[in-house]
mmCIF file of C-alpha atoms in Angstrom:
data_model
loop_
_atom_site.group_PDB
_atom_site.id
_atom_site.type_symbol
_atom_site.label_atom_id
_atom_site.label_comp_id
_atom_site.label_asym_id
_atom_site.label_seq_id
_atom_site.Cartn_x
_atom_site.Cartn_y
_atom_site.Cartn_z
ATOM 1 C CA MET A 25 17.458 -5.208 6.433
ATOM 2 C CA PRO A 26 15.679 -1.709 5.143
ATOM 3 C CA GLU A 27 12.085 -2.723 4.009
ATOM 4 C CA GLU A 28 13.044 -0.957 0.301
ATOM 5 C CA THR A 29 15.800 -3.748 -0.320
ATOM 6 C CA ALA A 30 14.211 -6.675 1.309
ATOM 7 C CA ASP A 31 13.381 -7.937 -2.115
ATOM 8 C CA HIS A 32 16.753 -7.693 -3.379
ATOM 9 C CA GLN A 33 18.455 -10.661 -4.424
ATOM 10 C CA ARG A 34 21.836 -9.212 -2.866
ATOM 11 C CA PRO A 35 21.915 -6.039 -1.386
ATOM 12 C CA PRO A 36 25.523 -4.615 -0.733
ATOM 13 C CA ALA A 37 27.243 -5.649 2.544
ATOM 14 C CA GLU A 38 26.917 -2.458 3.839
ATOM 15 C CA VAL A 39 22.933 -2.686 3.678
ATOM 16 C CA ARG A 40 23.109 -6.739 4.590
ATOM 17 C CA PHE A 41 25.360 -6.074 7.971
ATOM 18 C CA ALA A 42 23.586 -2.314 8.547
ATOM 19 C CA ASP A 43 23.058 -3.037 12.398
ATOM 20 C CA GLU A 44 26.816 -4.840 12.923
ATOM 21 C CA LEU A 45 28.256 -1.811 11.266
ATOM 22 C CA GLU A 46 26.510 0.139 13.678
ATOM 23 C CA ARG A 47 27.249 -1.469 16.867
ATOM 24 C CA LEU A 48 30.689 -1.322 15.453
ATOM 25 C CA ARG A 49 30.899 2.285 15.295
ATOM 26 C CA GLU A 50 29.370 2.945 18.288
ATOM 27 C CA HIS A 51 32.298 0.717 19.929
ATOM 28 C CA ASP A 52 34.843 1.814 18.289
ATOM 29 C CA ASP A 53 37.788 4.019 19.983
ATOM 30 C CA GLY A 54 40.729 2.723 18.322
ATOM 31 C CA PRO A 55 42.858 5.040 16.186
ATOM 32 C CA ARG A 56 41.475 5.540 12.367
ATOM 33 C CA PRO A 57 43.562 6.585 9.365
ATOM 34 C CA PRO A 58 42.262 9.535 7.775
ATOM 35 C CA GLY A 59 38.971 8.835 5.547
ATOM 36 C CA TRP A 60 38.635 5.625 7.304
ATOM 37 C CA ALA A 61 34.463 5.049 8.441
ATOM 38 C CA LEU A 62 36.373 2.564 11.548
ATOM 39 C CA SER A 63 39.748 1.585 12.671
ATOM 40 C CA LEU A 64 41.711 -1.225 11.480
ATOM 41 C CA THR A 65 40.532 -3.255 14.674
ATOM 42 C CA GLY A 66 36.946 -2.157 14.309
ATOM 43 C CA ALA A 67 37.045 -3.340 10.541
ATOM 44 C CA ARG A 68 39.164 -6.386 11.210
ATOM 45 C CA ARG A 69 35.930 -7.118 13.699
ATOM 46 C CA PHE A 70 33.376 -6.666 11.017
ATOM 47 C CA ILE A 71 35.053 -9.142 8.907
ATOM 48 C CA VAL A 72 36.224 -12.002 11.285
ATOM 49 C CA GLY A 73 33.565 -11.560 13.790
ATOM 50 C CA ASP A 74 33.333 -10.496 17.585
ATOM 51 C CA ASP A 75 30.623 -12.669 19.553
ATOM 52 C CA ALA A 76 30.828 -10.020 22.312
ATOM 53 C CA LEU A 77 29.411 -7.088 19.875
ATOM 54 C CA GLY A 78 26.743 -10.281 18.062
ATOM 55 C CA VAL A 79 29.236 -9.502 14.876
ATOM 56 C CA THR A 80 29.345 -12.340 12.715
ATOM 57 C CA ARG A 81 32.152 -13.973 10.870
ATOM 58 C CA LYS A 82 31.851 -13.429 7.224
ATOM 59 C CA PHE A 83 35.051 -14.232 5.372
ATOM 60 C CA VAL A 84 36.296 -17.839 6.072
ATOM 61 C CA GLY A 85 40.128 -17.512 5.716
ATOM 62 C CA ASP A 86 43.775 -16.831 7.040
ATOM 63 C CA THR A 87 43.219 -13.991 9.829
ATOM 64 C CA ALA A 88 46.720 -12.346 8.888
ATOM 65 C CA LEU A 89 45.704 -11.729 5.317
ATOM 66 C CA ILE A 90 43.189 -9.333 6.787
ATOM 67 C CA ASP A 91 45.623 -7.422 8.676
ATOM 68 C CA ARG A 92 47.869 -7.534 5.733
ATOM 69 C CA ALA A 93 45.061 -6.412 2.998
ATOM 70 C CA LEU A 94 43.766 -3.688 5.696
ATOM 71 C CA VAL A 95 47.431 -2.177 6.491
ATOM 72 C CA THR A 96 48.273 -1.770 2.692
ATOM 73 C CA LEU A 97 44.732 0.326 2.199
ATOM 74 C CA ALA A 98 45.840 2.689 4.747
ATOM 75 C CA THR A 99 48.930 3.481 3.026
ATOM 76 C CA SER A 100 49.410 4.628 -0.754
ATOM 77 C CA ARG A 101 49.482 1.142 -2.696
ATOM 78 C CA GLY A 102 46.596 -0.472 -4.314
ATOM 79 C CA LEU A 103 45.280 -3.964 -2.688
ATOM 80 C CA MET A 104 45.671 -7.109 -4.858
ATOM 81 C CA LEU A 105 44.027 -10.173 -4.085
ATOM 82 C CA VAL A 106 44.735 -12.972 -6.646
ATOM 83 C CA GLY A 107 43.683 -16.838 -6.189
ATOM 84 C CA GLU A 108 41.891 -19.847 -7.332
ATOM 85 C CA PRO A 109 38.287 -19.004 -8.555
ATOM 86 C CA GLY A 110 35.770 -19.304 -6.024
ATOM 87 C CA THR A 111 38.093 -18.599 -3.064
ATOM 88 C CA ALA A 112 35.857 -15.344 -2.193
ATOM 89 C CA LYS A 113 38.152 -12.774 -3.426
ATOM 90 C CA SER A 114 35.306 -10.493 -4.494
ATOM 91 C CA LEU A 115 32.979 -11.296 -1.217
ATOM 92 C CA LEU A 116 36.434 -10.048 0.736
ATOM 93 C CA SER A 117 36.742 -6.780 -1.097
ATOM 94 C CA GLU A 118 33.442 -6.113 -0.871
ATOM 95 C CA LEU A 119 33.699 -6.562 2.848
ATOM 96 C CA ILE A 120 36.737 -4.335 3.295
ATOM 97 C CA ALA A 121 35.169 -1.615 0.788
ATOM 98 C CA ALA A 122 31.823 -1.538 3.174
ATOM 99 C CA VAL A 123 33.819 -1.436 6.525
ATOM 100 C CA VAL A 124 36.552 1.334 5.388
ATOM 101 C CA SER A 125 34.455 3.365 3.440
ATOM 102 C CA GLY A 126 30.625 2.903 4.134
ATOM 103 C CA THR A 127 29.580 1.514 0.627
ATOM 104 C CA SER A 128 31.169 -1.055 -1.644
ATOM 105 C CA THR A 129 29.332 0.354 -5.027
ATOM 106 C CA LEU A 130 31.616 1.459 -6.313
ATOM 107 C CA THR A 131 32.721 -1.389 -8.547
ATOM 108 C CA ILE A 132 34.273 -1.623 -12.332
ATOM 109 C CA GLN A 133 33.945 -5.018 -13.536
ATOM 110 C CA GLY A 134 36.770 -5.899 -15.603
ATOM 111 C CA GLY A 135 35.909 -7.773 -19.207
ATOM 112 C CA ALA A 136 37.021 -7.706 -22.676
ATOM 113 C CA ALA A 137 34.353 -5.107 -23.486
ATOM 114 C CA THR A 138 35.546 -2.866 -20.406
ATOM 115 C CA THR A 139 36.699 0.864 -21.225
ATOM 116 C CA GLU A 140 38.412 3.825 -19.690
ATOM 117 C CA ASP A 141 34.675 5.798 -19.804
ATOM 118 C CA GLN A 142 33.609 2.869 -17.497
ATOM 119 C CA ILE A 143 36.135 3.196 -15.132
ATOM 120 C CA ARG A 144 37.168 7.274 -14.918
ATOM 121 C CA TYR A 145 34.192 9.143 -16.533
ATOM 122 C CA SER A 146 32.035 9.931 -19.959
ATOM 123 C CA TRP A 147 29.473 12.804 -21.266
ATOM 124 C CA ASN A 148 26.529 13.394 -21.117
ATOM 125 C CA TYR A 149 26.206 13.791 -25.150
ATOM 126 C CA ALA A 150 23.068 15.682 -25.327
ATOM 127 C CA LEU A 151 24.325 18.369 -22.857
ATOM 128 C CA LEU A 152 27.765 18.213 -24.158
ATOM 129 C CA VAL A 153 26.522 19.002 -27.977
ATOM 130 C CA SER A 154 24.561 22.084 -26.380
ATOM 131 C CA GLU A 155 26.474 23.700 -23.566
ATOM 132 C CA GLY A 156 30.055 22.094 -24.279
ATOM 133 C CA PRO A 157 32.387 20.024 -21.797
ATOM 134 C CA SER A 158 31.339 21.497 -17.737
ATOM 135 C CA THR A 159 30.570 19.468 -14.838
ATOM 136 C CA ARG A 160 27.080 19.570 -15.908
ATOM 137 C CA SER A 161 27.337 17.012 -18.603
ATOM 138 C CA LEU A 162 30.260 15.102 -16.912
ATOM 139 C CA VAL A 163 29.027 11.482 -15.445
ATOM 140 C CA PRO A 164 31.689 10.318 -13.460
ATOM 141 C CA ALA A 165 32.290 6.801 -13.305
ATOM 142 C CA PRO A 166 33.396 4.757 -9.984
ATOM 143 C CA LEU A 167 37.541 6.015 -9.971
ATOM 144 C CA LEU A 168 36.138 10.023 -10.404
ATOM 145 C CA THR A 169 34.159 9.301 -7.521
ATOM 146 C CA GLY A 170 36.126 7.412 -5.201
ATOM 147 C CA MET A 171 38.724 10.152 -5.532
ATOM 148 C CA ALA A 172 36.154 12.749 -5.240
ATOM 149 C CA GLU A 173 34.681 11.191 -2.134
ATOM 150 C CA GLY A 174 37.521 9.383 -0.570
ATOM 151 C CA ARG A 175 36.303 5.771 -1.325
ATOM 152 C CA VAL A 176 37.403 2.599 -2.058
ATOM 153 C CA VAL A 177 37.075 1.779 -5.780
ATOM 154 C CA ARG A 178 36.479 -1.961 -6.202
ATOM 155 C CA PHE A 179 37.883 -3.599 -9.950
ATOM 156 C CA GLU A 180 36.831 -6.811 -10.286
ATOM 157 C CA GLU A 181 38.742 -9.433 -12.804
ATOM 158 C CA ILE A 182 41.465 -6.617 -13.610
ATOM 159 C CA THR A 183 43.144 -8.925 -15.983
ATOM 160 C CA ARG A 184 40.193 -9.464 -18.461
ATOM 161 C CA CYS A 185 40.690 -5.964 -19.436
ATOM 162 C CA PRO A 186 42.929 -4.817 -21.809
ATOM 163 C CA LEU A 187 46.266 -3.825 -20.827
ATOM 164 C CA GLU A 188 46.050 0.133 -22.249
ATOM 165 C CA VAL A 189 42.694 0.232 -20.223
ATOM 166 C CA GLN A 190 44.102 -1.424 -16.931
ATOM 167 C CA ASP A 191 47.174 1.163 -17.268
ATOM 168 C CA SER A 192 44.722 3.984 -16.462
ATOM 169 C CA LEU A 193 44.900 3.440 -13.189
ATOM 170 C CA LEU A 194 48.872 4.443 -13.247
ATOM 171 C CA SER A 195 48.179 8.282 -12.799
ATOM 172 C CA PRO A 196 45.445 7.606 -10.253
ATOM 173 C CA LEU A 197 47.445 5.345 -7.979
ATOM 174 C CA SER A 198 50.981 6.921 -7.887
ATOM 175 C CA ASP A 199 50.059 10.779 -8.248
ATOM 176 C CA ARG A 200 46.610 10.415 -6.509
ATOM 177 C CA VAL A 201 45.409 12.867 -9.197
ATOM 178 C CA LEU A 202 43.001 12.698 -12.366
ATOM 179 C CA ALA A 203 42.836 14.630 -15.291
ATOM 180 C CA ILE A 204 40.027 15.811 -17.395
ATOM 181 C CA PRO A 205 41.846 17.544 -20.120
ATOM 182 C CA GLU A 206 37.974 18.449 -21.433
ATOM 183 C CA LEU A 207 37.652 21.160 -19.062
ATOM 184 C CA SER A 208 39.624 24.020 -17.346
ATOM 185 C CA GLY A 209 40.594 25.979 -14.879
ATOM 186 C CA PRO A 210 40.357 24.044 -11.242
ATOM 187 C CA GLU A 211 37.714 21.779 -12.756
ATOM 188 C CA SER A 212 40.298 20.019 -14.857
ATOM 189 C CA MET A 213 42.229 18.383 -12.266
ATOM 190 C CA VAL A 214 40.032 15.659 -9.740
ATOM 191 C CA PHE A 215 42.815 15.391 -6.284
ATOM 192 C CA ALA A 216 42.240 12.317 -4.318
ATOM 193 C CA ARG A 217 40.607 12.732 -0.937
ATOM 194 C CA GLU A 218 41.331 11.218 2.198
ATOM 195 C CA GLY A 219 40.331 7.229 1.931
ATOM 196 C CA PHE A 220 40.793 6.818 -1.329
ATOM 197 C CA ASN A 221 42.249 3.712 -2.752
ATOM 198 C CA VAL A 222 41.736 1.049 -4.978
ATOM 199 C CA ILE A 223 41.035 -2.902 -4.431
ATOM 200 C CA ALA A 224 41.892 -4.996 -7.352
ATOM 201 C CA THR A 225 40.830 -8.974 -7.768
ATOM 202 C CA ALA A 226 42.117 -11.512 -10.357
ATOM 203 C CA ASN A 227 41.848 -15.123 -10.807
ATOM 204 C CA THR A 228 45.090 -17.124 -11.267
ATOM 205 C CA ARG A 229 43.360 -19.676 -13.887
ATOM 206 C CA ASP A 230 43.772 -15.771 -15.918
ATOM 207 C CA ARG A 231 46.972 -15.469 -15.516
ATOM 208 C CA GLY A 232 48.253 -14.130 -19.158
ATOM 209 C CA VAL A 233 44.869 -12.982 -20.204
ATOM 210 C CA ASN A 234 46.034 -9.656 -20.214
ATOM 211 C CA GLU A 235 48.858 -9.727 -18.259
ATOM 212 C CA MET A 236 49.567 -6.572 -15.982
ATOM 213 C CA SER A 237 52.230 -4.189 -16.701
ATOM 214 C CA ALA A 238 55.081 -3.513 -14.558
ATOM 215 C CA ALA A 239 54.182 -0.360 -13.910
ATOM 216 C CA LEU A 240 51.134 -1.450 -12.869
ATOM 217 C CA LYS A 241 51.611 -4.291 -10.445
ATOM 218 C CA ARG A 242 54.305 -2.015 -8.347
ATOM 219 C CA ARG A 243 51.321 0.109 -7.197
ATOM 220 C CA PHE A 244 49.688 -2.862 -5.597
ATOM 221 C CA ASN A 245 50.648 -4.937 -3.255
ATOM 222 C CA PHE A 246 49.568 -8.531 -3.802
ATOM 223 C CA GLU A 247 47.801 -10.972 -1.607
ATOM 224 C CA THR A 248 46.630 -14.721 -2.025
ATOM 225 C CA VAL A 249 43.486 -16.276 -1.098
ATOM 226 C CA PHE A 250 43.688 -19.848 -0.583
ATOM 227 C CA PRO A 251 41.051 -22.175 -0.743
ATOM 228 C CA ILE A 252 39.909 -23.429 3.084
ATOM 229 C CA ALA A 253 42.145 -25.835 3.614
ATOM 230 C CA ASP A 254 39.896 -27.885 6.877
ATOM 231 C CA PHE A 255 37.155 -30.109 5.768
ATOM 232 C CA ALA A 256 35.419 -28.792 9.002
ATOM 233 C CA THR A 257 35.058 -25.213 8.377
ATOM 234 C CA GLU A 258 34.354 -25.389 4.803
ATOM 235 C CA LEU A 259 31.300 -28.185 5.605
ATOM 236 C CA ASP A 260 29.811 -25.342 8.383
ATOM 237 C CA LEU A 261 30.360 -22.549 5.650
ATOM 238 C CA VAL A 262 28.875 -24.616 2.791
ATOM 239 C CA GLU A 263 25.839 -25.409 5.182
ATOM 240 C CA ARG A 264 25.484 -21.597 6.524
ATOM 241 C CA GLU A 265 25.382 -20.191 2.738
ATOM 242 C CA ALA A 266 22.919 -22.864 1.579
ATOM 243 C CA ALA A 267 20.988 -22.205 4.279
ATOM 244 C CA ARG A 268 20.871 -18.542 3.662
ATOM 245 C CA LEU A 269 20.096 -19.270 -0.190
ATOM 246 C CA LEU A 270 17.306 -21.345 0.280
ATOM 247 C CA GLU A 271 15.783 -19.275 2.855
ATOM 248 C CA ARG A 272 15.624 -16.534 0.362
ATOM 249 C CA SER A 273 14.795 -18.815 -2.424
ATOM 250 C CA GLY A 274 11.404 -19.624 -0.372
ATOM 251 C CA VAL A 275 12.245 -23.106 0.522
ATOM 252 C CA GLY A 276 11.232 -24.303 4.029
ATOM 253 C CA VAL A 277 13.605 -26.779 5.063
ATOM 254 C CA ALA A 278 17.059 -26.694 6.073
ATOM 255 C CA PRO A 279 19.700 -28.599 4.210
ATOM 256 C CA ARG A 280 20.384 -32.167 5.385
ATOM 257 C CA ARG A 281 24.358 -32.208 7.307
ATOM 258 C CA ASP A 282 24.745 -36.124 5.716
ATOM 259 C CA VAL A 283 23.713 -34.924 2.161
ATOM 260 C CA LEU A 284 26.020 -31.672 2.591
ATOM 261 C CA GLU A 285 28.734 -33.778 4.005
ATOM 262 C CA VAL A 286 28.838 -36.007 1.061
ATOM 263 C CA LEU A 287 28.933 -32.820 -1.269
ATOM 264 C CA VAL A 288 31.728 -31.200 0.365
ATOM 265 C CA THR A 289 34.096 -34.502 0.707
ATOM 266 C CA THR A 290 33.311 -34.874 -3.541
ATOM 267 C CA PHE A 291 34.227 -31.277 -4.124
ATOM 268 C CA ARG A 292 37.254 -31.211 -2.289
ATOM 269 C CA GLU A 293 38.332 -34.815 -3.862
ATOM 270 C CA LEU A 294 37.551 -33.598 -7.110
ATOM 271 C CA ARG A 295 39.168 -30.225 -6.454
ATOM 272 C CA ASN A 296 42.505 -32.596 -5.268
ATOM 273 C CA ALA A 297 42.761 -34.954 -7.562
ATOM 274 C CA THR A 298 42.962 -37.343 -4.348
ATOM 275 C CA THR A 299 40.501 -39.379 -2.026
ATOM 276 C CA GLU A 300 40.344 -38.860 1.998
ATOM 277 C CA GLU A 301 42.067 -42.299 1.629
ATOM 278 C CA GLY A 302 45.055 -41.161 -0.271
ATOM 279 C CA ARG A 303 44.178 -42.536 -4.025
ATOM 280 C CA PRO A 304 44.944 -40.577 -6.915
ATOM 281 C CA MET A 305 42.301 -39.446 -9.646
ATOM 282 C CA ASP A 306 41.901 -37.573 -12.552
ATOM 283 C CA ARG A 307 41.703 -33.468 -12.022
ATOM 284 C CA LEU A 308 38.893 -32.086 -13.606
ATOM 285 C CA SER A 309 39.111 -28.973 -15.377
ATOM 286 C CA ALA A 310 36.430 -27.109 -13.872
ATOM 287 C CA VAL A 311 37.068 -25.086 -10.962
ATOM 288 C CA MET A 312 35.543 -27.063 -7.616
ATOM 289 C CA SER A 313 35.687 -24.397 -5.329
ATOM 290 C CA THR A 314 33.585 -23.778 -2.002
ATOM 291 C CA ALA A 315 31.389 -21.328 -4.036
ATOM 292 C CA GLU A 316 30.272 -23.612 -6.497
ATOM 293 C CA ALA A 317 29.776 -26.382 -3.735
ATOM 294 C CA VAL A 318 27.399 -23.668 -2.101
ATOM 295 C CA SER A 319 25.694 -23.269 -5.727
ATOM 296 C CA VAL A 320 25.428 -27.224 -5.828
ATOM 297 C CA ALA A 321 23.621 -27.591 -2.005
ATOM 298 C CA HIS A 322 21.556 -24.233 -3.063
ATOM 299 C CA ALA A 323 20.117 -26.382 -6.400
ATOM 300 C CA VAL A 324 19.929 -29.353 -4.093
ATOM 301 C CA GLY A 325 17.455 -27.980 -1.769
ATOM 302 C CA VAL A 326 15.385 -26.310 -4.492
ATOM 303 C CA ARG A 327 15.080 -29.062 -6.674
ATOM 304 C CA GLY A 328 14.053 -31.487 -3.300
ATOM 305 C CA TRP A 329 12.121 -28.914 -2.186
ATOM 306 C CA PHE A 330 10.081 -27.947 -5.241
ATOM 307 C CA LEU A 331 9.517 -31.117 -7.279
ATOM 308 C CA ARG A 332 9.285 -33.756 -3.721
ATOM 309 C CA GLY A 333 8.371 -31.240 -0.615
ATOM 310 C CA GLU A 334 11.643 -32.524 0.939
ATOM 311 C CA PRO A 335 15.385 -31.083 1.748
ATOM 312 C CA GLY A 336 17.466 -33.128 -1.490
ATOM 313 C CA GLY A 337 19.533 -36.165 -1.328
ATOM 314 C CA ALA A 338 22.900 -37.069 -2.762
ATOM 315 C CA ALA A 339 21.101 -38.502 -5.483
ATOM 316 C CA ASP A 340 20.291 -34.737 -6.424
ATOM 317 C CA ILE A 341 23.799 -34.051 -5.942
ATOM 318 C CA VAL A 342 24.506 -36.251 -9.301
ATOM 319 C CA GLU A 343 21.842 -34.048 -11.206
ATOM 320 C CA CYS A 344 23.311 -30.334 -10.125
ATOM 321 C CA LEU A 345 26.945 -31.434 -10.590
ATOM 322 C CA ALA A 346 26.635 -32.319 -14.164
ATOM 323 C CA GLY A 347 26.439 -28.638 -15.076
ATOM 324 C CA THR A 348 29.196 -27.608 -12.945
ATOM 325 C CA ALA A 349 31.460 -30.385 -13.772
ATOM 326 C CA ALA A 350 31.399 -29.735 -18.152
ATOM 327 C CA LYS A 351 31.823 -26.034 -17.796
ATOM 328 C CA ASP A 352 35.058 -26.655 -19.524
ATOM 329 C CA SER A 353 35.757 -29.822 -20.867
ATOM 330 C CA ALA A 354 33.372 -32.925 -21.994
ATOM 331 C CA ASP A 355 36.092 -35.456 -20.629
ATOM 332 C CA ASP A 356 34.933 -33.759 -17.188
ATOM 333 C CA LEU A 357 31.660 -35.989 -17.051
ATOM 334 C CA THR A 358 33.634 -38.849 -17.474
ATOM 335 C CA ARG A 359 36.267 -38.105 -15.042
ATOM 336 C CA LEU A 360 32.744 -37.321 -12.771
ATOM 337 C CA ARG A 361 31.511 -40.512 -13.795
ATOM 338 C CA ARG A 362 34.664 -42.954 -13.224
ATOM 339 C CA TYR A 363 34.664 -41.107 -9.469
ATOM 340 C CA LEU A 364 31.071 -41.953 -8.670
ATOM 341 C CA GLU A 365 32.083 -45.597 -9.905
ATOM 342 C CA GLN A 366 35.013 -46.252 -7.725
ATOM 343 C CA ALA A 367 35.164 -43.398 -5.122
ATOM 344 C CA ALA A 368 31.773 -43.222 -4.331
ATOM 345 C CA GLY A 369 31.252 -47.196 -4.748
ATOM 346 C CA ARG A 370 33.727 -47.962 -1.822
ATOM 347 C CA ARG A 371 32.150 -46.346 0.902
ATOM 348 C CA ASP A 372 29.737 -46.579 3.326
ATOM 349 C CA GLY A 373 26.403 -44.586 4.632
ATOM 350 C CA GLU A 374 23.135 -44.092 2.865
ATOM 351 C CA GLN A 375 24.010 -40.913 0.922
ATOM 352 C CA TRP A 376 27.040 -42.618 -0.977
ATOM 353 C CA LYS A 377 25.185 -45.578 -1.864
ATOM 354 C CA ALA A 378 22.745 -42.949 -3.238
ATOM 355 C CA LEU A 379 25.159 -40.838 -4.816
ATOM 356 C CA HIS A 380 26.509 -44.380 -6.356
ATOM 357 C CA ALA A 381 23.312 -45.563 -7.663
ATOM 358 C CA ALA A 382 22.597 -42.082 -9.173
ATOM 359 C CA ARG A 383 25.908 -42.080 -11.200
ATOM 360 C CA HIS A 384 23.553 -43.053 -14.852
ATOM 361 C CA ARG A 385 21.604 -39.994 -14.505
ATOM 362 C CA LEU A 386 24.870 -37.797 -15.546
ATOM 363 C CA PRO A 387 24.006 -37.118 -19.510
ATOM 364 C CA GLY A 388 25.714 -38.395 -22.361
#
């Protein structure tokens, strides 16, 4: 990692994995779509890993999904990634943008306050008043920059935006042109260069907040990102990501594997509303995703190290779970307490017994 970004909490993917991208470029002899920094096979190897080149796997999911996503971006259709919160949709869009365009920072964060200016362009009003509309007073937003430079633009949480704001993508995605009516002559039209496309993400729990228009849907291919199905795969991911976060937080010990096994099992059972033995249980309204499990594992390690000088144990899980479980409904704390009393109480093992014993630490 370059020295100037070493103290950044989370550098972009093209910075974090700059060495891997360079190795892939040196060994990539496959055909490249126009405007792409790597071939489809090279981009795929960056995301799923290549042991021979020392390229790490960065996304745990269906490889066929990655292939379909890359093929979509090589066409004139945008890519829409949908799924439950915490299924790494944003991470996947970041990785794809970084490997296709060399940059993942042309990002629009959707929300109720997002405006067309934040998507297309705005003006330096001091220059606009003194000189009138010109390219000098124009302030490009991610969409205009992506079209002019031939890069991938990321639109996070698109369904959080009002419908009329979403539809500002219609012309760029269909005609590949962005009009700037305030200017005249050739400068009034920005035509997309090769390599331009849009990756959007949307949570399935947000469906209906601002439903996309049928016209905009037609300009995207939809791909669903599912939660990790395999326990061992999810456990390895949580362990790897938690260790990385703990190292950046100054924690001097790695997370304990037996504690993480209890944590991941707890999250999977609360997510699926079923214990490993097949007993039904109440489903929490909160999202018990893999991303949330990593966050709790990070908090457990920070709590154990900075308060007691140790890696943290199952009792810390209870303390850190409270803020995760009580986000949407106060009843979730009751459901979590019932789970700790019943499911955790039936299991053997030091960490399960500690988890059960710490149930009284839940607030309320």
